[in-house]
Tab-separated table of C-alpha atoms in Angstrom:
chain	number	residue	atom	x	y	z
A	18	MET	CA	-25.149	5.079	13.821
A	19	ALA	CA	-28.371	6.272	12.171
A	20	LEU	CA	-28.182	9.784	13.613
A	21	ASP	CA	-29.124	12.462	11.065
A	22	LEU	CA	-26.160	14.828	10.842
A	23	ASN	CA	-28.249	17.786	9.676
A	24	THR	CA	-30.863	17.485	12.441
A	25	ASN	CA	-28.258	17.081	15.177
A	26	LYS	CA	-25.848	19.680	13.737
A	27	LEU	CA	-22.911	17.264	13.963
A	28	ARG	CA	-19.706	18.066	12.143
A	29	ILE	CA	-17.390	15.106	11.644
A	30	ASN	CA	-13.769	15.475	10.584
A	31	ILE	CA	-13.593	13.093	7.622
A	32	ASP	CA	-10.021	14.114	6.835
A	33	GLU	CA	-8.940	11.821	9.676
A	34	PRO	CA	-9.622	8.034	9.642
A	35	ARG	CA	-12.765	6.818	11.377
A	36	TRP	CA	-10.881	4.554	13.775
A	37	ASP	CA	-8.204	5.366	16.368
A	38	GLN	CA	-4.893	5.287	14.508
A	39	SER	CA	-2.843	5.059	17.693
A	40	THR	CA	-3.849	1.391	18.014
A	41	TYR	CA	-2.926	-1.436	15.661
A	42	TRP	CA	-6.514	-2.683	15.262
A	43	GLY	CA	-7.755	0.837	14.600
A	44	ARG	CA	-5.253	1.126	11.750
A	45	ALA	CA	-6.112	-2.393	10.538
A	46	LYS	CA	-9.835	-1.540	10.344
A	47	HIS	CA	-8.972	1.558	8.332
A	48	PHE	CA	-6.921	-0.406	5.798
A	49	PHE	CA	-9.440	-3.259	5.557
A	50	VAL	CA	-11.903	-0.636	4.323
A	51	THR	CA	-9.366	1.172	2.131
A	52	THR	CA	-8.250	-2.006	0.331
A	53	ASN	CA	-11.741	-3.544	0.037
A	54	PRO	CA	-11.910	-4.966	-3.547
A	55	LEU	CA	-15.701	-4.559	-3.586
A	56	ASN	CA	-15.153	-0.817	-4.059
A	57	LEU	CA	-14.040	-1.633	-7.615
A	58	LEU	CA	-17.647	-2.582	-8.380
A	59	CYS	CA	-18.950	0.936	-7.673
A	60	THR	CA	-20.503	2.503	-10.752
A	61	SER	CA	-19.559	5.947	-12.070
A	62	LYS	CA	-22.845	7.250	-10.668
A	63	GLU	CA	-22.042	5.900	-7.193
A	64	LEU	CA	-18.547	7.382	-7.321
A	65	GLU	CA	-19.879	10.810	-8.312
A	66	ARG	CA	-22.486	10.631	-5.549
A	67	ALA	CA	-19.739	9.847	-3.020
A	68	ARG	CA	-17.660	12.775	-4.308
A	69	GLU	CA	-20.645	15.100	-4.013
A	70	VAL	CA	-21.339	14.054	-0.403
A	71	VAL	CA	-17.698	14.438	0.628
A	72	THR	CA	-17.299	17.797	-1.131
A	73	LYS	CA	-20.485	19.252	0.382
A	74	HIS	CA	-19.619	18.041	3.872
A	75	ARG	CA	-16.152	19.624	3.675
A	76	LYS	CA	-17.721	22.907	2.612
A	77	GLY	CA	-20.156	22.746	5.552
A	78	GLU	CA	-23.189	22.285	3.296
A	79	ASN	CA	-26.075	20.066	4.367
A	80	VAL	CA	-26.923	16.821	2.572
A	81	PRO	CA	-30.601	15.884	3.189
A	82	GLY	CA	-31.051	12.683	5.200
A	83	LEU	CA	-27.325	12.086	5.602
A	84	THR	CA	-26.386	9.894	8.574
A	85	GLU	CA	-22.949	9.328	10.069
A	86	ASP	CA	-22.752	5.857	8.525
A	87	ASP	CA	-23.779	7.266	5.135
A	88	LEU	CA	-21.064	9.902	5.391
A	89	TRP	CA	-18.323	7.399	6.216
A	90	THR	CA	-19.493	5.028	3.480
A	91	ALA	CA	-19.289	7.884	0.967
A	92	LYS	CA	-15.843	8.867	2.283
A	93	HIS	CA	-14.500	5.322	1.947
A	94	VAL	CA	-15.892	4.997	-1.588
A	95	TYR	CA	-14.433	8.403	-2.465
A	96	ASP	CA	-11.008	7.452	-1.064
A	97	SER	CA	-11.049	4.217	-3.050
A	98	ALA	CA	-11.239	5.991	-6.418
A	99	PHE	CA	-10.116	9.633	-6.149
A	100	HIS	CA	-6.644	11.013	-5.483
A	101	PRO	CA	-6.557	12.639	-2.005
A	102	ASP	CA	-4.522	15.678	-3.157
A	103	THR	CA	-5.605	16.338	-6.745
A	104	GLY	CA	-9.154	14.930	-6.551
A	105	GLU	CA	-8.757	13.244	-9.944
A	106	LYS	CA	-10.286	9.819	-10.557
A	107	MET	CA	-7.477	7.242	-10.561
A	108	VAL	CA	-7.103	4.560	-13.220
A	109	LEU	CA	-8.878	1.381	-12.082
A	110	ILE	CA	-5.840	-0.849	-11.543
A	111	GLY	CA	-3.954	1.937	-9.767
A	112	ARG	CA	-6.441	2.183	-6.900
A	113	MET	CA	-5.733	0.695	-3.454
A	114	SER	CA	-8.912	-1.388	-3.810
A	115	ALA	CA	-7.326	-3.113	-6.824
A	116	GLN	CA	-4.280	-4.251	-4.855
A	117	VAL	CA	-5.646	-7.646	-3.789
A	118	PRO	CA	-7.175	-8.833	-7.111
A	119	MET	CA	-4.232	-7.564	-9.165
A	120	ASN	CA	-1.506	-8.826	-6.852
A	121	MET	CA	-3.131	-12.233	-6.360
A	122	THR	CA	-3.198	-12.726	-10.132
A	123	ILE	CA	0.356	-11.510	-10.721
A	124	THR	CA	1.824	-13.320	-7.710
A	125	GLY	CA	0.029	-16.576	-8.510
A	126	CYS	CA	1.327	-16.509	-12.076
A	127	MET	CA	4.875	-15.579	-11.006
A	128	MET	CA	4.954	-18.608	-8.715
A	129	THR	CA	3.420	-20.928	-11.307
A	130	PHE	CA	5.568	-19.945	-14.296
A	131	TYR	CA	8.958	-19.545	-12.626
A	132	LYS	CA	11.018	-22.214	-14.395
A	133	THR	CA	11.502	-20.781	-17.903
A	134	THR	CA	13.444	-17.607	-18.657
A	135	LYS	CA	10.713	-16.192	-20.905
A	136	ALA	CA	8.054	-16.628	-18.206
A	137	VAL	CA	10.277	-15.091	-15.524
A	138	VAL	CA	11.058	-12.061	-17.718
A	139	PHE	CA	7.410	-11.525	-18.647
A	140	TRP	CA	5.895	-11.783	-15.163
A	141	GLN	CA	8.616	-9.761	-13.421
A	142	TRP	CA	8.221	-7.068	-16.093
A	143	PHE	CA	4.429	-7.206	-15.736
A	144	ASN	CA	4.679	-6.921	-11.934
A	145	GLN	CA	6.960	-3.888	-12.051
A	146	SER	CA	4.775	-2.253	-14.717
A	147	PHE	CA	1.792	-2.654	-12.398
A	148	ASN	CA	3.816	-1.236	-9.494
A	149	ALA	CA	4.732	1.793	-11.620
A	150	ILE	CA	1.045	2.451	-12.347
A	151	VAL	CA	0.189	2.159	-8.639
A	152	ASN	CA	3.050	4.474	-7.634
A	153	TYR	CA	2.066	7.069	-10.224
A	154	SER	CA	-1.654	6.863	-9.386
A	155	ASN	CA	-0.937	7.338	-5.666
A	156	ARG	CA	1.785	9.971	-6.096
A	157	SER	CA	1.906	12.834	-3.636
A	158	GLY	CA	0.322	16.074	-4.763
A	159	ASP	CA	2.908	18.060	-2.758
A	160	SER	CA	5.902	16.091	-4.056
A	161	PRO	CA	4.879	14.857	-7.505
A	162	ILE	CA	6.853	12.070	-9.185
A	163	SER	CA	8.593	13.257	-12.330
A	164	VAL	CA	8.489	11.172	-15.497
A	165	GLN	CA	12.275	10.762	-15.284
A	166	GLN	CA	12.092	9.577	-11.667
A	167	LEU	CA	9.262	7.167	-12.473
A	168	GLY	CA	11.121	5.782	-15.498
A	169	THR	CA	14.420	5.371	-13.636
A	170	SER	CA	12.712	3.597	-10.754
A	171	TYR	CA	10.816	1.342	-13.158
A	172	VAL	CA	13.934	0.327	-15.086
A	173	LEU	CA	16.055	-0.270	-11.969
A	174	ALA	CA	13.329	-2.220	-10.116
A	175	THR	CA	12.620	-4.382	-13.172
A	176	SER	CA	16.351	-4.994	-13.714
A	177	GLY	CA	16.854	-5.841	-10.029
A	178	ALA	CA	13.922	-8.258	-9.982
A	179	LEU	CA	15.056	-9.969	-13.196
A	180	ALA	CA	18.679	-10.226	-12.084
A	181	THR	CA	17.597	-11.743	-8.769
A	182	ALA	CA	15.103	-14.172	-10.308
A	183	LEU	CA	17.306	-15.346	-13.186
A	184	GLY	CA	20.428	-15.480	-11.022
A	185	LEU	CA	18.781	-17.512	-8.299
A	186	ASN	CA	17.076	-19.801	-10.819
A	187	SER	CA	20.488	-20.744	-12.186
A	188	LEU	CA	21.831	-21.347	-8.669
A	189	VAL	CA	18.974	-23.548	-7.431
A	190	LYS	CA	18.762	-25.914	-10.410
A	191	ARG	CA	20.248	-28.724	-8.326
A	192	ALA	CA	18.427	-27.725	-5.141
A	193	PRO	CA	15.158	-29.334	-3.983
A	194	PRO	CA	12.125	-28.171	-6.034
A	195	LEU	CA	10.686	-26.295	-3.045
A	196	ILE	CA	13.705	-23.946	-2.968
A	197	GLY	CA	13.072	-22.949	-6.584
A	198	ARG	CA	9.490	-22.010	-5.741
A	199	PHE	CA	10.759	-19.301	-3.381
A	200	VAL	CA	12.779	-17.509	-6.075
A	201	PRO	CA	9.876	-15.179	-7.096
A	202	PHE	CA	9.601	-14.011	-3.470
A	203	ALA	CA	13.297	-13.134	-3.381
A	204	ALA	CA	12.903	-11.210	-6.653
A	205	VAL	CA	9.905	-9.246	-5.357
A	206	ALA	CA	11.730	-8.410	-2.109
A	207	ALA	CA	14.776	-7.199	-4.066
A	208	ALA	CA	12.576	-5.053	-6.321
A	209	ASN	CA	10.884	-3.438	-3.308
A	210	CYS	CA	14.279	-2.582	-1.827
A	211	ILE	CA	15.123	-0.738	-5.068
A	212	ASN	CA	11.774	0.641	-6.206
A	213	ILE	CA	10.486	2.348	-3.061
A	214	PRO	CA	13.691	4.256	-2.154
A	215	MET	CA	14.061	5.321	-5.807
A	216	MET	CA	10.457	6.559	-6.040
A	217	ARG	CA	10.937	8.557	-2.846
A	218	SER	CA	14.498	9.734	-3.439
A	219	LYS	CA	13.349	13.377	-3.316
A	220	GLU	CA	12.291	12.846	0.300
A	221	VAL	CA	15.757	11.490	1.138
A	222	SER	CA	17.503	14.460	-0.494
A	223	ASP	CA	15.130	17.208	0.730
A	224	GLY	CA	13.627	15.654	3.869
A	225	VAL	CA	10.002	15.263	4.950
A	226	PRO	CA	8.051	17.732	7.096
A	227	VAL	CA	8.187	17.013	10.830
A	228	ILE	CA	5.506	18.544	13.046
A	229	ASP	CA	4.721	18.786	16.740
A	230	LYS	CA	1.586	17.399	18.408
A	231	ASP	CA	-0.338	20.588	17.521
A	232	GLY	CA	0.524	20.315	13.829
A	233	ASN	CA	3.135	23.081	13.774
A	234	ARG	CA	5.841	22.433	11.185
A	235	ILE	CA	9.258	22.395	12.817
A	236	GLY	CA	11.358	21.601	9.760
A	237	ASP	CA	12.240	18.994	7.136
A	238	SER	CA	14.124	15.865	8.181
A	239	LYS	CA	16.112	13.472	5.997
A	240	ILE	CA	16.467	11.107	8.962
A	241	ALA	CA	12.679	10.852	9.328
A	242	ALA	CA	12.402	10.273	5.570
A	243	LYS	CA	14.826	7.343	5.719
A	244	GLN	CA	13.008	5.865	8.722
A	245	GLY	CA	9.660	6.148	6.945
A	246	ILE	CA	10.961	4.583	3.732
A	247	GLY	CA	12.550	1.739	5.707
A	248	SER	CA	9.260	0.941	7.458
A	249	VAL	CA	7.393	0.990	4.130
A	250	VAL	CA	9.912	-1.371	2.500
A	251	LEU	CA	9.598	-3.764	5.454
A	252	SER	CA	5.786	-3.687	5.432
A	253	ARG	CA	5.684	-4.269	1.642
A	254	ILE	CA	7.956	-7.318	1.949
A	255	LEU	CA	5.954	-8.698	4.873
A	256	MET	CA	2.768	-8.035	2.900
A	257	ALA	CA	3.997	-10.290	0.107
A	258	SER	CA	5.377	-12.959	2.451
A	259	PRO	CA	2.274	-15.072	3.301
A	260	GLY	CA	1.143	-15.317	-0.322
A	261	MET	CA	4.636	-16.215	-1.541
A	262	ILE	CA	5.631	-18.609	1.246
A	263	PHE	CA	2.596	-20.753	2.130
A	264	PRO	CA	1.312	-21.523	-1.411
A	265	PRO	CA	4.726	-22.858	-2.576
A	266	ILE	CA	4.828	-25.241	0.405
A	267	ILE	CA	1.309	-26.501	-0.386
A	268	MET	CA	2.029	-26.772	-4.116
A	269	ASP	CA	5.245	-28.701	-3.423
A	270	ARG	CA	3.285	-31.247	-1.403
A	271	LEU	CA	0.643	-31.545	-4.126
A	272	GLU	CA	3.391	-32.080	-6.696
A	273	ARG	CA	4.967	-34.838	-4.609
A	274	ARG	CA	1.625	-36.618	-4.321
A	275	GLY	CA	1.129	-36.502	-8.079
A	276	PHE	CA	-1.850	-34.127	-8.005
A	277	LEU	CA	-0.261	-31.611	-10.392
A	278	SER	CA	0.794	-34.329	-12.845
A	279	ARG	CA	-2.807	-35.563	-12.974
A	280	TYR	CA	-4.296	-32.054	-13.156
A	281	PRO	CA	-1.596	-29.823	-14.708
A	282	MET	CA	-4.061	-27.028	-15.503
A	283	ALA	CA	-4.953	-26.656	-11.819
A	284	GLY	CA	-1.586	-25.153	-10.837
A	285	ALA	CA	-2.149	-21.502	-11.755
A	286	PRO	CA	-5.787	-21.228	-10.501
A	287	LEU	CA	-4.875	-22.858	-7.185
A	288	GLN	CA	-1.950	-20.527	-6.581
A	289	VAL	CA	-3.972	-17.446	-7.560
A	290	ILE	CA	-6.759	-18.423	-5.140
A	291	MET	CA	-4.329	-19.135	-2.291
A	292	CYS	CA	-2.527	-15.836	-2.930
A	293	GLY	CA	-5.870	-14.048	-2.918
A	294	ILE	CA	-6.802	-15.470	0.477
A	295	CYS	CA	-3.417	-14.519	1.933
A	296	LEU	CA	-3.370	-11.014	0.427
A	297	THR	CA	-6.928	-10.223	1.547
A	298	PHE	CA	-5.662	-10.257	5.125
A	299	ALA	CA	-1.941	-9.557	4.699
A	300	THR	CA	-2.419	-6.325	2.715
A	301	PRO	CA	-4.408	-4.347	5.327
A	302	MET	CA	-2.725	-5.976	8.324
A	303	CYS	CA	0.786	-5.177	7.072
A	304	CYS	CA	-0.174	-1.647	6.010
A	305	ALA	CA	-1.269	-1.175	9.643
A	306	LEU	CA	2.051	-2.289	11.181
A	307	PHE	CA	3.359	1.278	11.361
A	308	PRO	CA	1.204	4.375	12.029
A	309	GLN	CA	0.698	6.598	8.989
A	310	LYS	CA	1.495	9.527	11.275
A	311	SER	CA	4.727	8.101	12.649
A	312	SER	CA	6.705	9.519	15.549
A	313	ILE	CA	10.424	10.047	16.055
A	314	ALA	CA	12.368	11.292	19.080
A	315	VAL	CA	13.785	14.786	18.683
A	316	SER	CA	17.141	13.448	19.917
A	317	GLN	CA	17.333	11.249	16.797
A	318	LEU	CA	16.813	14.136	14.357
A	319	GLU	CA	19.260	16.543	12.713
A	320	PRO	CA	21.113	18.966	15.048
A	321	GLU	CA	19.422	22.024	13.499
A	322	ILE	CA	15.957	20.607	14.211
A	323	GLN	CA	17.001	19.773	17.770
A	324	GLU	CA	18.181	23.360	18.246
A	325	ARG	CA	14.919	24.702	16.814
A	326	CYS	CA	12.961	22.587	19.277
A	327	LYS	CA	15.030	23.819	22.223
A	328	GLN	CA	14.124	27.416	21.356
A	329	LEU	CA	10.381	26.735	21.607
A	330	PRO	CA	8.456	27.714	24.788
A	331	ASN	CA	7.607	24.063	25.545
A	332	PRO	CA	10.271	22.034	23.734
A	333	PRO	CA	8.771	18.823	22.317
A	334	THR	CA	10.596	15.538	22.836
A	335	VAL	CA	8.779	13.788	19.982
A	336	LEU	CA	7.875	14.974	16.467
A	337	TYR	CA	5.634	13.404	13.827
A	338	TYR	CA	5.799	12.801	10.080
A	339	ASN	CA	3.861	11.038	7.309
A	340	LYS	CA	5.620	7.725	6.553
A	341	GLY	CA	3.769	7.124	3.271
A	342	LEU	CA	2.349	3.825	1.991
């Protein structure tokens, strides 16, 4: 839309996504934009311009010649580089737009160099180090991650991934080669099952805010926190699945046909490229599986929250909470 926002006196709520988040494809469109790797190419000048546009619009100030499309472009660029709560510029590899290029490189290398202990230790450590940077960069401003919590999660996730990878490698030595190629996927899945709950353990102990349809805070729910963390763990594992399942099958066939013996240096680049193709689509599409503003029936929540709802003039049957990413 080329409509001038200043001339037409339009005020757009940019604190909500552009597309309808009650539909899967609306959420998918949002995450395709959020995880767009091209945002990494924005210069410092472009990032500052985007911040200026977003800041002025939120304050109700006019930006000469600003159209609706210009506003949303600036918002998406701003979201790709600046923390939503603190407003600080995030480190490059910690941004959501870096997820595809970073993960395709790490995943491709994990699946290429999975046979030796040294390679397994290095790439699992590297992967969990990257995850720690992403988790810290995208930490909540309301519930900040302490250094102790970050360190504990990092150590446990790395240990879990290494134990899984090294343990399975020893078990599958006599199994068909294809089975061994799936060991990195099992290690990543195990690490996600440890890392995410650990990073969000404060939510499990204290609960997350649950609100009604009008945004009124009803209370804090540990049950909603566990449901949200479970959905995030599932989406993260599914996100990694295509890039860690299809490339091994293709590489196994190439190995059987002698391609990799003729071109041994082609293994890592091929797997990185295949992972990149898979992650380009899997990352946004799996992030969109569950609504960011998730719902939960009041009957499933803690008794005290149920009682609080019953005392309201129009008792809600469903409450909402932020599931996280």
